[in-house]
Amino acid sequence: GDSVIQMQGQVTLSENDFLFINCTYSTTGYPTLFWYVQYSGEGPQLLLQVTTANNKGSSRGFEATYDKGTTSFHLQKTSVQEIDSAVYYCAMREGTGYQNFYFGKGTSLTVIP
Amino acid sequence: GALVYQYPRRTICKSGTSMRMECQAVGFQATSVAWYRQSPQKTFELIALSTVNSAIKYEQNFTQEKFPISHPNLSFSSMTVLNAYLEDRGLYLCGARDHTRQNTLYFGAGTRLSVL
């Protein structure tokens, strides 16, 4: 069935380190892929989304490429800052209608100053 | 921009009582609203999806009898947790979908429910 897999539950980095959060998805259709970020005490915020395969989305220094070949949508950032500490959720929506969103289990990022 | 407001932000209720939470979409028309619960142990649990002009669709383990939802217009939705018990604790998130923005889901800050 449809699913989103994030293998990393927690990631701890120092400021200016390179960030890589793994995300793979499973579906038979043509999904739109998302990354949401949830800061402590807040609801999830949309970070970026990509609708078309092989395209890249970027926002606030974060980027992710929709790779249909490997069914992946990994999140990267060249140089993380303390303010990036949050939980990052990879998500998928198949199609353009009112289908459900599927979320990964989230990756908690802690950036040490 | 698209904003979603939820209130109350936090609430405490006694075991066996009920509480109602509200969700307001501002700046866009929420053609569908998804209610999720986020507990410390799990990621997002979809409770139900409410779409304008369609019946509310509840996910397995969630029922209308326990979580009645009202979605009277394109900017407002409410959900009640009836007879709340400890297992109902968590952060209840409202995700409103904007059909003009590729059906992107915008979340409110959530209503955190504690049950005594």
mmCIF file of C-alpha atoms in Angstrom:
data_model
loop_
_atom_site.group_PDB
_atom_site.id
_atom_site.type_symbol
_atom_site.label_atom_id
_atom_site.label_comp_id
_atom_site.label_asym_id
_atom_site.label_seq_id
_atom_site.Cartn_x
_atom_site.Cartn_y
_atom_site.Cartn_z
ATOM 1 C CA GLY A 1 0.000 0.000 0.000
ATOM 2 C CA ASP A 2 0.883 3.658 -0.057
ATOM 3 C CA SER A 3 3.455 4.678 2.509
ATOM 4 C CA VAL A 4 6.288 7.045 3.332
ATOM 5 C CA ILE A 5 9.387 5.816 5.112
ATOM 6 C CA GLN A 6 11.817 7.897 7.117
ATOM 7 C CA MET A 7 14.460 5.680 8.643
ATOM 8 C CA GLN A 8 16.164 8.259 10.795
ATOM 9 C CA GLY A 9 14.332 8.988 13.999
ATOM 10 C CA GLN A 10 16.852 11.454 15.387
ATOM 11 C CA VAL A 11 19.704 13.402 13.897
ATOM 12 C CA THR A 12 22.151 15.542 15.877
ATOM 13 C CA LEU A 13 24.460 17.934 14.085
ATOM 14 C CA SER A 14 26.673 20.886 14.852
ATOM 15 C CA GLU A 15 26.067 24.269 13.300
ATOM 16 C CA ASN A 16 27.279 24.513 9.685
ATOM 17 C CA ASP A 17 27.149 20.750 9.235
ATOM 18 C CA PHE A 18 25.560 19.225 6.145
ATOM 19 C CA LEU A 19 22.074 17.831 6.637
ATOM 20 C CA PHE A 20 20.690 14.796 4.872
ATOM 21 C CA ILE A 21 17.355 13.263 5.873
ATOM 22 C CA ASN A 22 16.330 10.122 4.078
ATOM 23 C CA CYS A 23 12.811 9.677 2.705
ATOM 24 C CA THR A 24 11.419 7.026 0.393
ATOM 25 C CA TYR A 25 7.872 6.494 -0.710
ATOM 26 C CA SER A 26 5.737 3.704 -2.046
ATOM 27 C CA THR A 27 2.766 4.153 -4.337
ATOM 28 C CA THR A 28 1.495 2.955 -7.674
ATOM 29 C CA GLY A 29 0.434 6.427 -8.792
ATOM 30 C CA TYR A 30 1.978 9.815 -9.431
ATOM 31 C CA PRO A 31 2.300 11.523 -6.091
ATOM 32 C CA THR A 32 3.034 15.031 -4.994
ATOM 33 C CA LEU A 33 5.760 15.011 -2.355
ATOM 34 C CA PHE A 34 6.166 17.336 0.595
ATOM 35 C CA TRP A 35 8.417 18.179 3.464
ATOM 36 C CA TYR A 36 6.822 19.666 6.548
ATOM 37 C CA VAL A 37 8.700 21.104 9.532
ATOM 38 C CA GLN A 38 7.294 21.181 13.039
ATOM 39 C CA TYR A 39 8.903 23.429 15.635
ATOM 40 C CA SER A 40 8.353 22.773 19.303
ATOM 41 C CA GLY A 41 4.860 23.769 20.391
ATOM 42 C CA GLU A 42 3.627 24.502 16.885
ATOM 43 C CA GLY A 43 1.778 22.725 14.128
ATOM 44 C CA PRO A 44 3.529 21.395 11.029
ATOM 45 C CA GLN A 45 4.444 24.001 8.456
ATOM 46 C CA LEU A 46 4.898 23.335 4.783
ATOM 47 C CA LEU A 47 8.595 23.580 3.946
ATOM 48 C CA LEU A 48 8.555 22.580 0.297
ATOM 49 C CA GLN A 49 6.654 20.509 -2.206
ATOM 50 C CA VAL A 50 7.299 19.002 -5.625
ATOM 51 C CA THR A 51 4.601 17.765 -7.964
ATOM 52 C CA THR A 52 6.585 16.640 -10.988
ATOM 53 C CA ALA A 53 9.075 13.801 -11.057
ATOM 54 C CA ASN A 54 12.744 14.756 -11.404
ATOM 55 C CA ASN A 55 12.070 18.305 -10.232
ATOM 56 C CA LYS A 56 13.672 19.889 -7.219
ATOM 57 C CA GLY A 57 11.999 21.951 -4.561
ATOM 58 C CA SER A 58 13.810 24.406 -2.342
ATOM 59 C CA SER A 59 13.034 26.728 0.522
ATOM 60 C CA ARG A 60 15.056 28.503 3.204
ATOM 61 C CA GLY A 61 18.207 26.702 2.100
ATOM 62 C CA PHE A 62 16.575 23.273 2.172
ATOM 63 C CA GLU A 63 16.148 21.293 -1.001
ATOM 64 C CA ALA A 64 14.741 17.957 -2.073
ATOM 65 C CA THR A 65 14.608 16.223 -5.436
ATOM 66 C CA TYR A 66 11.673 14.061 -6.498
ATOM 67 C CA ASP A 67 13.485 10.984 -7.796
ATOM 68 C CA LYS A 68 10.963 8.638 -9.353
ATOM 69 C CA GLY A 69 13.637 6.106 -10.244
ATOM 70 C CA THR A 70 14.642 5.496 -6.655
ATOM 71 C CA THR A 71 11.253 6.609 -5.225
ATOM 72 C CA SER A 72 13.057 8.988 -2.939
ATOM 73 C CA PHE A 73 12.651 12.565 -1.757
ATOM 74 C CA HIS A 74 15.618 13.168 0.514
ATOM 75 C CA LEU A 75 15.934 16.497 2.294
ATOM 76 C CA GLN A 76 19.277 18.309 2.271
ATOM 77 C CA LYS A 77 20.755 21.512 3.554
ATOM 78 C CA THR A 78 24.346 22.575 3.112
ATOM 79 C CA SER A 79 24.815 24.335 6.407
ATOM 80 C CA VAL A 80 22.364 23.909 9.276
ATOM 81 C CA GLN A 81 21.798 26.432 12.033
ATOM 82 C CA GLU A 82 20.493 26.066 15.556
ATOM 83 C CA ILE A 83 17.146 27.527 14.496
ATOM 84 C CA ASP A 84 16.668 24.552 12.168
ATOM 85 C CA SER A 85 16.183 22.290 15.175
ATOM 86 C CA ALA A 86 12.738 20.771 14.674
ATOM 87 C CA VAL A 87 10.964 17.625 13.532
ATOM 88 C CA TYR A 88 10.878 17.113 9.774
ATOM 89 C CA TYR A 89 8.129 15.081 8.142
ATOM 90 C CA CYS A 90 8.190 13.722 4.643
ATOM 91 C CA ALA A 91 4.717 13.391 3.169
ATOM 92 C CA MET A 92 3.025 12.206 0.032
ATOM 93 C CA ARG A 93 -0.306 12.812 -1.650
ATOM 94 C CA GLU A 94 -1.281 10.713 -4.594
ATOM 95 C CA GLY A 95 -3.070 12.557 -7.354
ATOM 96 C CA THR A 96 -4.592 16.012 -7.227
ATOM 97 C CA GLY A 97 -7.929 15.334 -5.646
ATOM 98 C CA TYR A 98 -8.972 14.893 -2.085
ATOM 99 C CA GLN A 99 -6.872 11.846 -1.427
ATOM 100 C CA ASN A 100 -5.276 11.366 1.911
ATOM 101 C CA PHE A 101 -1.855 12.576 2.817
ATOM 102 C CA TYR A 102 0.617 9.947 3.984
ATOM 103 C CA PHE A 103 3.244 11.069 6.481
ATOM 104 C CA GLY A 104 6.536 9.537 7.480
ATOM 105 C CA LYS A 105 7.287 9.059 11.168
ATOM 106 C CA GLY A 106 9.357 12.190 11.324
ATOM 107 C CA THR A 107 13.025 12.926 11.911
ATOM 108 C CA SER A 108 13.935 14.997 14.924
ATOM 109 C CA LEU A 109 16.833 17.310 14.126
ATOM 110 C CA THR A 110 18.906 18.842 16.911
ATOM 111 C CA VAL A 111 21.541 21.367 15.922
ATOM 112 C CA ILE A 112 24.159 22.112 18.561
ATOM 113 C CA PRO A 113 25.582 25.618 18.484
ATOM 114 C CA GLY B 1 -1.203 33.895 2.737
ATOM 115 C CA ALA B 2 -2.995 30.786 3.835
ATOM 116 C CA LEU B 3 -3.467 30.534 7.581
ATOM 117 C CA VAL B 4 -5.215 28.036 9.771
ATOM 118 C CA TYR B 5 -6.192 28.861 13.322
ATOM 119 C CA GLN B 6 -7.126 26.334 15.923
ATOM 120 C CA TYR B 7 -8.599 27.014 19.337
ATOM 121 C CA PRO B 8 -8.270 26.400 22.070
ATOM 122 C CA ARG B 9 -4.527 25.798 21.974
ATOM 123 C CA ARG B 10 -4.665 23.743 25.139
ATOM 124 C CA THR B 11 -7.461 22.205 27.089
ATOM 125 C CA ILE B 12 -7.860 19.923 30.050
ATOM 126 C CA CYS B 13 -10.957 17.903 30.670
ATOM 127 C CA LYS B 14 -12.040 15.357 33.206
ATOM 128 C CA SER B 15 -12.216 11.740 32.208
ATOM 129 C CA GLY B 16 -15.617 10.969 30.700
ATOM 130 C CA THR B 17 -16.415 14.532 29.707
ATOM 131 C CA SER B 18 -16.356 16.046 26.250
ATOM 132 C CA MET B 19 -14.600 18.940 24.618
ATOM 133 C CA ARG B 20 -14.973 20.762 21.350
ATOM 134 C CA MET B 21 -12.170 22.179 19.238
ATOM 135 C CA GLU B 22 -12.412 24.541 16.327
ATOM 136 C CA CYS B 23 -10.520 25.205 13.137
ATOM 137 C CA GLN B 24 -10.664 28.358 11.064
ATOM 138 C CA ALA B 25 -9.141 28.816 7.613
ATOM 139 C CA VAL B 26 -8.171 32.375 6.754
ATOM 140 C CA GLY B 27 -7.200 33.648 3.341
ATOM 141 C CA PHE B 28 -8.349 30.652 1.362
ATOM 142 C CA GLN B 29 -11.273 28.316 0.918
ATOM 143 C CA ALA B 30 -10.826 25.051 2.743
ATOM 144 C CA THR B 31 -12.519 22.681 0.345
ATOM 145 C CA SER B 32 -11.541 19.822 2.594
ATOM 146 C CA VAL B 33 -10.409 19.560 6.175
ATOM 147 C CA ALA B 34 -8.489 16.663 7.661
ATOM 148 C CA TRP B 35 -8.383 16.114 11.405
ATOM 149 C CA TYR B 36 -5.304 14.351 12.752
ATOM 150 C CA ARG B 37 -4.146 13.303 16.171
ATOM 151 C CA GLN B 38 -0.481 13.391 17.016
ATOM 152 C CA SER B 39 0.522 11.512 20.143
ATOM 153 C CA PRO B 40 4.002 11.243 21.657
ATOM 154 C CA GLN B 41 4.324 7.656 20.501
ATOM 155 C CA LYS B 42 3.036 7.979 17.003
ATOM 156 C CA THR B 43 3.159 10.149 13.998
ATOM 157 C CA PHE B 44 0.007 11.595 12.489
ATOM 158 C CA GLU B 45 -3.137 9.509 12.898
ATOM 159 C CA LEU B 46 -5.790 10.600 10.440
ATOM 160 C CA ILE B 47 -9.116 10.768 12.212
ATOM 161 C CA ALA B 48 -11.354 11.866 9.394
ATOM 162 C CA LEU B 49 -11.470 13.766 6.145
ATOM 163 C CA SER B 50 -14.285 16.216 5.613
ATOM 164 C CA THR B 51 -14.897 17.442 2.054
ATOM 165 C CA VAL B 52 -17.464 19.984 1.021
ATOM 166 C CA ASN B 53 -20.553 18.379 -0.491
ATOM 167 C CA SER B 54 -19.410 14.919 0.500
ATOM 168 C CA ALA B 55 -19.899 12.709 3.512
ATOM 169 C CA ILE B 56 -17.252 12.842 6.216
ATOM 170 C CA LYS B 57 -14.941 9.864 5.892
ATOM 171 C CA TYR B 58 -13.651 8.403 9.146
ATOM 172 C CA GLU B 59 -10.569 6.262 9.344
ATOM 173 C CA GLN B 60 -10.443 2.883 10.998
ATOM 174 C CA ASN B 61 -10.488 3.137 14.801
ATOM 175 C CA PHE B 62 -12.242 6.494 14.673
ATOM 176 C CA THR B 63 -16.011 6.945 14.548
ATOM 177 C CA GLN B 64 -18.519 9.717 14.197
ATOM 178 C CA GLU B 65 -20.025 8.640 17.485
ATOM 179 C CA LYS B 66 -16.764 9.416 19.257
ATOM 180 C CA PHE B 67 -15.427 12.307 17.143
ATOM 181 C CA PRO B 68 -18.371 14.137 15.575
ATOM 182 C CA ILE B 69 -17.257 16.722 13.032
ATOM 183 C CA SER B 70 -19.037 19.758 11.667
ATOM 184 C CA HIS B 71 -17.894 21.463 8.446
ATOM 185 C CA PRO B 72 -20.628 24.015 7.728
ATOM 186 C CA ASN B 73 -18.725 26.243 5.295
ATOM 187 C CA LEU B 74 -15.438 26.691 3.454
ATOM 188 C CA SER B 75 -13.669 28.387 6.329
ATOM 189 C CA PHE B 76 -14.718 26.592 9.489
ATOM 190 C CA SER B 77 -14.702 23.118 10.963
ATOM 191 C CA SER B 78 -15.129 21.787 14.452
ATOM 192 C CA MET B 79 -14.606 18.443 16.071
ATOM 193 C CA THR B 80 -15.754 17.188 19.453
ATOM 194 C CA VAL B 81 -14.073 14.489 21.495
ATOM 195 C CA LEU B 82 -16.901 12.767 23.337
ATOM 196 C CA ASN B 83 -16.349 10.921 26.605
ATOM 197 C CA ALA B 84 -12.641 11.628 26.622
ATOM 198 C CA TYR B 85 -10.314 9.175 28.329
ATOM 199 C CA LEU B 86 -6.578 8.951 28.806
ATOM 200 C CA GLU B 87 -6.008 7.325 25.423
ATOM 201 C CA ASP B 88 -7.519 10.396 23.750
ATOM 202 C CA ARG B 89 -4.713 12.614 24.920
ATOM 203 C CA GLY B 90 -2.594 14.259 22.297
ATOM 204 C CA LEU B 91 -2.242 17.118 19.882
ATOM 205 C CA TYR B 92 -5.230 17.417 17.561
ATOM 206 C CA LEU B 93 -4.292 18.993 14.273
ATOM 207 C CA CYS B 94 -6.552 20.476 11.680
ATOM 208 C CA GLY B 95 -5.226 20.391 8.136
ATOM 209 C CA ALA B 96 -7.132 22.516 5.665
ATOM 210 C CA ARG B 97 -6.703 21.899 1.992
ATOM 211 C CA ASP B 98 -6.486 24.725 -0.514
ATOM 212 C CA HIS B 99 -7.704 23.528 -3.916
ATOM 213 C CA THR B 100 -6.229 26.612 -5.590
ATOM 214 C CA ARG B 101 -2.757 25.686 -4.398
ATOM 215 C CA GLN B 102 -2.450 22.164 -5.683
ATOM 216 C CA ASN B 103 -4.454 20.896 -2.739
ATOM 217 C CA THR B 104 -1.623 21.669 -0.344
ATOM 218 C CA LEU B 105 -2.435 20.876 3.269
ATOM 219 C CA TYR B 106 -2.023 23.759 5.710
ATOM 220 C CA PHE B 107 -2.023 22.972 9.396
ATOM 221 C CA GLY B 108 -3.081 24.900 12.431
ATOM 222 C CA ALA B 109 -0.990 24.927 15.582
ATOM 223 C CA GLY B 110 -3.172 22.256 17.098
ATOM 224 C CA THR B 111 -5.277 21.782 20.196
ATOM 225 C CA ARG B 112 -3.477 19.885 22.921
ATOM 226 C CA LEU B 113 -5.882 17.776 24.932
ATOM 227 C CA SER B 114 -5.037 16.568 28.400
ATOM 228 C CA VAL B 115 -7.396 14.259 30.268
ATOM 229 C CA LEU B 116 -7.424 14.000 34.035
#
